[in-house]
mmCIF file of C-alpha atoms and ligand atoms in Angstrom:
data_model
loop_
_atom_site.group_PDB
_atom_site.id
_atom_site.type_symbol
_atom_site.label_atom_id
_atom_site.label_comp_id
_atom_site.label_asym_id
_atom_site.label_seq_id
_atom_site.Cartn_x
_atom_site.Cartn_y
_atom_site.Cartn_z
ATOM 1 C CA MET A 14 -19.278 -2.507 -1.717
ATOM 2 C CA LYS A 15 -19.065 -1.119 -5.221
ATOM 3 C CA ILE A 16 -16.698 1.681 -6.084
ATOM 4 C CA THR A 17 -18.587 4.042 -8.351
ATOM 5 C CA SER A 18 -15.993 6.785 -8.688
ATOM 6 C CA ALA A 19 -12.279 7.195 -8.129
ATOM 7 C CA HIS A 20 -9.909 9.859 -9.364
ATOM 8 C CA PHE A 21 -6.463 11.263 -8.678
ATOM 9 C CA VAL A 22 -6.594 14.357 -6.485
ATOM 10 C CA LYS A 23 -3.049 15.332 -5.556
ATOM 11 C CA GLY A 24 0.535 14.243 -5.010
ATOM 12 C CA VAL A 25 2.247 15.570 -1.869
ATOM 13 C CA ARG A 26 5.822 15.510 -0.573
ATOM 14 C CA GLY A 27 5.268 17.122 2.777
ATOM 15 C CA THR A 28 2.787 18.966 4.947
ATOM 16 C CA ASP A 29 -0.450 19.605 3.075
ATOM 17 C CA GLU A 30 -3.984 20.434 4.104
ATOM 18 C CA ILE A 31 -5.319 17.414 2.237
ATOM 19 C CA LEU A 32 -3.708 15.130 4.817
ATOM 20 C CA HIS A 33 -6.020 16.433 7.528
ATOM 21 C CA ASP A 34 -9.157 17.577 5.702
ATOM 22 C CA GLY A 35 -11.345 15.071 7.566
ATOM 23 C CA THR A 36 -11.694 12.567 4.708
ATOM 24 C CA PRO A 37 -10.872 9.019 5.897
ATOM 25 C CA GLN A 38 -7.647 7.634 4.433
ATOM 26 C CA VAL A 39 -6.745 4.086 3.440
ATOM 27 C CA ALA A 40 -2.977 3.979 2.940
ATOM 28 C CA PHE A 41 -1.068 1.463 0.829
ATOM 29 C CA ILE A 42 2.604 0.670 1.342
ATOM 30 C CA GLY A 43 4.882 -1.949 -0.112
ATOM 31 C CA ARG A 44 8.185 -2.611 -1.735
ATOM 32 C CA SER A 45 8.438 -1.703 -5.383
ATOM 33 C CA ASN A 46 7.020 -4.345 -7.742
ATOM 34 C CA VAL A 47 4.802 -6.155 -5.218
ATOM 35 C CA GLY A 48 1.772 -5.112 -7.287
ATOM 36 C CA LYS A 49 0.590 -2.166 -5.164
ATOM 37 C CA SER A 50 -0.470 -0.122 -8.205
ATOM 38 C CA SER A 51 -2.173 -3.132 -9.766
ATOM 39 C CA LEU A 52 -4.030 -3.691 -6.497
ATOM 40 C CA ILE A 53 -5.261 -0.091 -6.312
ATOM 41 C CA ASN A 54 -6.456 -0.370 -9.910
ATOM 42 C CA ALA A 55 -8.181 -3.699 -9.220
ATOM 43 C CA LEU A 56 -9.911 -2.364 -6.096
ATOM 44 C CA THR A 57 -11.227 0.694 -7.917
ATOM 45 C CA ASP A 58 -11.729 -1.196 -11.189
ATOM 46 C CA ILE A 59 -9.967 1.622 -13.036
ATOM 47 C CA LYS A 60 -7.068 0.313 -15.079
ATOM 48 C CA GLY A 61 -4.810 3.334 -15.378
ATOM 49 C CA LEU A 62 -5.541 4.966 -12.008
ATOM 50 C CA ALA A 63 -2.237 4.065 -10.335
ATOM 51 C CA LYS A 64 0.528 3.624 -12.881
ATOM 52 C CA ILE A 65 1.741 0.057 -13.202
ATOM 53 C CA GLY A 66 5.490 -0.409 -13.549
ATOM 54 C CA LYS A 67 6.159 3.252 -12.781
ATOM 55 C CA LYS A 68 9.626 4.685 -13.272
ATOM 56 C CA PRO A 69 11.390 5.774 -10.046
ATOM 57 C CA GLY A 70 11.116 9.490 -10.880
ATOM 58 C CA LYS A 71 7.325 9.261 -10.786
ATOM 59 C CA THR A 72 7.102 7.502 -7.458
ATOM 60 C CA THR A 73 8.543 10.214 -5.246
ATOM 61 C CA GLU A 74 5.215 11.596 -4.073
ATOM 62 C CA ILE A 75 2.407 10.439 -1.846
ATOM 63 C CA ASN A 76 -0.507 10.166 -4.266
ATOM 64 C CA LEU A 77 -4.087 10.630 -3.087
ATOM 65 C CA PHE A 78 -7.132 9.297 -4.941
ATOM 66 C CA LEU A 79 -10.705 10.135 -3.923
ATOM 67 C CA VAL A 80 -12.964 7.085 -3.857
ATOM 68 C CA ASN A 81 -16.787 7.345 -3.935
ATOM 69 C CA LYS A 82 -16.347 10.983 -2.842
ATOM 70 C CA ALA A 83 -15.941 9.528 0.645
ATOM 71 C CA ALA A 84 -12.391 8.265 1.272
ATOM 72 C CA TYR A 85 -8.848 8.721 0.031
ATOM 73 C CA ILE A 86 -6.660 5.950 -1.221
ATOM 74 C CA VAL A 87 -3.192 7.075 -0.173
ATOM 75 C CA ASP A 88 -0.580 5.510 -2.445
ATOM 76 C CA LEU A 89 2.766 5.818 -0.688
ATOM 77 C CA PRO A 90 5.899 5.544 -2.843
ATOM 78 C CA GLY A 91 7.081 2.005 -3.534
ATOM 79 C CA TYR A 92 10.302 1.281 -1.728
ATOM 80 C CA GLY A 93 13.465 -0.407 -3.000
ATOM 81 C CA TYR A 94 13.172 0.169 -6.734
ATOM 82 C CA ALA A 95 16.115 -1.806 -8.142
ATOM 83 C CA GLN A 96 17.486 1.093 -10.169
ATOM 84 C CA ALA A 97 17.158 3.766 -7.490
ATOM 85 C CA THR A 98 20.342 5.009 -5.836
ATOM 86 C CA PRO A 99 20.786 4.480 -2.067
ATOM 87 C CA LYS A 100 20.234 8.244 -1.649
ATOM 88 C CA GLU A 101 16.932 8.107 -3.551
ATOM 89 C CA ARG A 102 15.797 5.093 -1.531
ATOM 90 C CA GLU A 103 16.641 6.838 1.715
ATOM 91 C CA LYS A 104 14.632 9.896 0.636
ATOM 92 C CA LEU A 105 11.585 7.751 -0.173
ATOM 93 C CA LYS A 106 11.860 5.836 3.074
ATOM 94 C CA LYS A 107 12.021 9.138 4.975
ATOM 95 C CA LEU A 108 8.871 10.378 3.217
ATOM 96 C CA ILE A 109 7.011 7.164 4.059
ATOM 97 C CA ILE A 110 8.129 7.296 7.684
ATOM 98 C CA TRP A 111 7.215 10.991 7.863
ATOM 99 C CA TYR A 112 3.650 10.209 6.746
ATOM 100 C CA PHE A 113 3.226 7.712 9.586
ATOM 101 C CA THR A 114 5.136 9.496 12.328
ATOM 102 C CA ALA A 115 5.132 13.244 11.810
ATOM 103 C CA SER A 116 2.382 14.216 9.358
ATOM 104 C CA GLU A 117 -1.128 15.067 10.503
ATOM 105 C CA ALA A 118 -2.489 11.985 8.738
ATOM 106 C CA ARG A 119 -4.334 9.371 10.809
ATOM 107 C CA PRO A 120 -5.197 6.659 8.248
ATOM 108 C CA LYS A 121 -8.201 4.545 9.230
ATOM 109 C CA GLU A 122 -6.368 1.544 7.783
ATOM 110 C CA VAL A 123 -2.919 0.827 6.385
ATOM 111 C CA VAL A 124 -2.517 -1.983 3.864
ATOM 112 C CA ILE A 125 0.958 -3.494 3.640
ATOM 113 C CA VAL A 126 1.183 -5.164 0.237
ATOM 114 C CA LEU A 127 3.549 -8.124 -0.095
ATOM 115 C CA ASP A 128 4.641 -10.408 -2.907
ATOM 116 C CA VAL A 129 3.797 -13.939 -1.754
ATOM 117 C CA LYS A 130 7.153 -15.249 -2.950
ATOM 118 C CA ALA A 131 9.175 -12.610 -1.088
ATOM 119 C CA GLY A 132 7.120 -12.600 2.116
ATOM 120 C CA LEU A 133 7.984 -9.982 4.741
ATOM 121 C CA THR A 134 11.161 -8.100 3.847
ATOM 122 C CA GLU A 135 13.277 -5.971 6.204
ATOM 123 C CA PHE A 136 11.449 -2.904 4.891
ATOM 124 C CA ASP A 137 8.072 -4.431 5.753
ATOM 125 C CA LYS A 138 9.293 -5.362 9.228
ATOM 126 C CA ASP A 139 10.493 -1.783 9.792
ATOM 127 C CA MET A 140 7.055 -0.582 8.704
ATOM 128 C CA LEU A 141 5.300 -2.994 11.090
ATOM 129 C CA MET A 142 7.356 -1.607 13.948
ATOM 130 C CA ILE A 143 6.512 1.992 13.052
ATOM 131 C CA LEU A 144 2.808 1.220 12.590
ATOM 132 C CA ASN A 145 2.690 -0.543 15.956
ATOM 133 C CA GLU A 146 4.572 2.264 17.691
ATOM 134 C CA HIS A 147 2.221 4.899 16.303
ATOM 135 C CA LYS A 148 -0.888 2.761 16.760
ATOM 136 C CA HIS A 149 -1.967 2.874 13.131
ATOM 137 C CA PRO A 150 -4.445 0.078 12.325
ATOM 138 C CA TYR A 151 -3.042 -2.136 9.597
ATOM 139 C CA MET A 152 -3.581 -5.322 7.624
ATOM 140 C CA ILE A 153 -1.457 -7.294 5.203
ATOM 141 C CA ALA A 154 -2.425 -8.109 1.605
ATOM 142 C CA VAL A 155 -0.315 -10.960 0.237
ATOM 143 C CA ASN A 156 -0.432 -10.472 -3.531
ATOM 144 C CA LYS A 157 0.593 -12.543 -6.567
ATOM 145 C CA CYS A 158 -0.847 -15.726 -5.042
ATOM 146 C CA ASP A 159 -1.434 -17.023 -8.587
ATOM 147 C CA LYS A 160 2.323 -17.661 -8.726
ATOM 148 C CA LEU A 161 2.241 -20.485 -6.156
ATOM 149 C CA THR A 162 0.105 -23.514 -5.383
ATOM 150 C CA GLN A 163 -2.425 -23.258 -2.572
ATOM 151 C CA GLN A 164 -0.118 -25.311 -0.352
ATOM 152 C CA GLU A 165 2.864 -23.116 -1.090
ATOM 153 C CA VAL A 166 0.801 -20.006 -0.379
ATOM 154 C CA ALA A 167 -0.214 -21.461 3.003
ATOM 155 C CA ALA A 168 3.438 -22.165 3.821
ATOM 156 C CA GLN A 169 4.438 -18.594 2.944
ATOM 157 C CA VAL A 170 1.542 -17.041 4.854
ATOM 158 C CA ALA A 171 2.026 -18.911 8.167
ATOM 159 C CA PRO A 172 5.193 -17.029 9.289
ATOM 160 C CA ILE A 173 3.691 -13.745 8.082
ATOM 161 C CA ARG A 174 0.679 -14.319 10.343
ATOM 162 C CA GLU A 175 2.973 -15.018 13.272
ATOM 163 C CA ILE A 176 4.883 -11.782 12.856
ATOM 164 C CA ALA A 177 1.734 -9.782 12.061
ATOM 165 C CA GLY A 178 0.539 -10.420 15.608
ATOM 166 C CA GLY A 179 -3.221 -10.582 15.111
ATOM 167 C CA ALA A 180 -3.521 -8.237 12.146
ATOM 168 C CA ASP A 181 -5.627 -9.509 9.244
ATOM 169 C CA VAL A 182 -3.620 -11.245 6.545
ATOM 170 C CA LEU A 183 -5.517 -11.597 3.241
ATOM 171 C CA THR A 184 -4.277 -13.423 0.173
ATOM 172 C CA CYS A 185 -5.003 -12.012 -3.263
ATOM 173 C CA SER A 186 -4.032 -11.851 -6.901
ATOM 174 C CA THR A 187 -4.699 -8.897 -9.130
ATOM 175 C CA LYS A 188 -4.078 -11.246 -12.039
ATOM 176 C CA THR A 189 -6.894 -13.700 -11.247
ATOM 177 C CA GLY A 190 -9.009 -11.357 -9.111
ATOM 178 C CA LYS A 191 -8.766 -13.653 -6.083
ATOM 179 C CA GLY A 192 -9.416 -11.843 -2.814
ATOM 180 C CA ILE A 193 -10.079 -8.469 -4.419
ATOM 181 C CA ASP A 194 -13.797 -8.279 -3.503
ATOM 182 C CA VAL A 195 -13.051 -9.329 0.071
ATOM 183 C CA LEU A 196 -10.382 -6.662 0.377
ATOM 184 C CA ARG A 197 -12.631 -3.979 -1.149
ATOM 185 C CA ASP A 198 -15.446 -4.808 1.294
ATOM 186 C CA ARG A 199 -12.994 -4.783 4.175
ATOM 187 C CA LEU A 200 -11.551 -1.363 3.297
ATOM 188 C CA PHE A 201 -14.453 0.671 1.936
ATOM 189 C CA GLN A 202 -17.789 0.444 3.703
HETATM 190 P P1 GDP B 194 4.115 -1.800 -7.722
HETATM 191 O O1 GDP B 194 5.513 -1.395 -8.097
HETATM 192 O O2 GDP B 194 4.060 -2.442 -6.384
HETATM 193 O O3 GDP B 194 3.099 -0.705 -7.885
HETATM 194 O O4 GDP B 194 3.717 -2.988 -8.724
HETATM 195 P P2 GDP B 194 2.908 -2.949 -10.090
HETATM 196 O O5 GDP B 194 1.455 -2.879 -9.851
HETATM 197 O O6 GDP B 194 3.538 -1.920 -10.991
HETATM 198 O O7 GDP B 194 3.224 -4.431 -10.626
HETATM 199 C C1 GDP B 194 4.546 -4.892 -10.812
HETATM 200 C C2 GDP B 194 4.502 -6.093 -11.762
HETATM 201 O O8 GDP B 194 3.846 -7.199 -11.125
HETATM 202 C C3 GDP B 194 3.738 -5.812 -13.058
HETATM 203 O O9 GDP B 194 4.401 -6.451 -14.101
HETATM 204 C C4 GDP B 194 2.365 -6.444 -12.783
HETATM 205 O O10 GDP B 194 1.709 -6.857 -13.973
HETATM 206 C C5 GDP B 194 2.738 -7.641 -11.916
HETATM 207 N N1 GDP B 194 1.661 -8.065 -11.005
HETATM 208 C C6 GDP B 194 0.898 -7.300 -10.218
HETATM 209 N N2 GDP B 194 0.006 -8.026 -9.518
HETATM 210 C C7 GDP B 194 0.210 -9.328 -9.881
HETATM 211 C C8 GDP B 194 -0.404 -10.567 -9.511
HETATM 212 O O11 GDP B 194 -1.332 -10.662 -8.692
HETATM 213 N N3 GDP B 194 0.117 -11.699 -10.086
HETATM 214 C C9 GDP B 194 1.142 -11.665 -10.978
HETATM 215 N N4 GDP B 194 1.570 -12.823 -11.476
HETATM 216 N N5 GDP B 194 1.729 -10.515 -11.355
HETATM 217 C C10 GDP B 194 1.266 -9.362 -10.819
#
């Protein structure tokens, strides 16, 4: 599937009509620095679409991008930015949890983005629990696979698969392009 158009539509921090306007949503979550923005840019093939290495002040909203005039990419704030205060982190976590538990949004797929070296963090495990509880379909994209050998990647991915309980786990690298086409085909038909 080729993405022919993608543009930023809106950033939201709470209830908004856009979250239930009938357009299918593909939501991306992940800890800060896992490469979530890079992945969104690679999938859409638009370099500056999601800002890479964003400062914490710019990551406080849920950003929606319209893809092929047919689906939204929902970029949820990155969690755990090293320089954010505990209060700021808590606020972001609440916004993310709100999207999945209390907003009107029913994403057709949620992509949890991980850094292959870090694997599943406590934050990711909390997210898995919430996604399971609220029956949101999800998959895991293990990014930055260029940083390890194939064997090391396999060793990192095995426990992730176990915890993911049947959800798809795809390996990728926005740096080399590995897995990006597969992920795009999987998410945008
Ligand atoms: P975000 O905070 O999750 O949105 O992460 P960014 O997309 O801003 O990326 C954080 C850093 O990781 C940047 O320096 C990227 O260039 C780098 N990065 C992203 N994807 C990859 C990847 O697949 N491999 C490597 N080696 N670095 C990556």
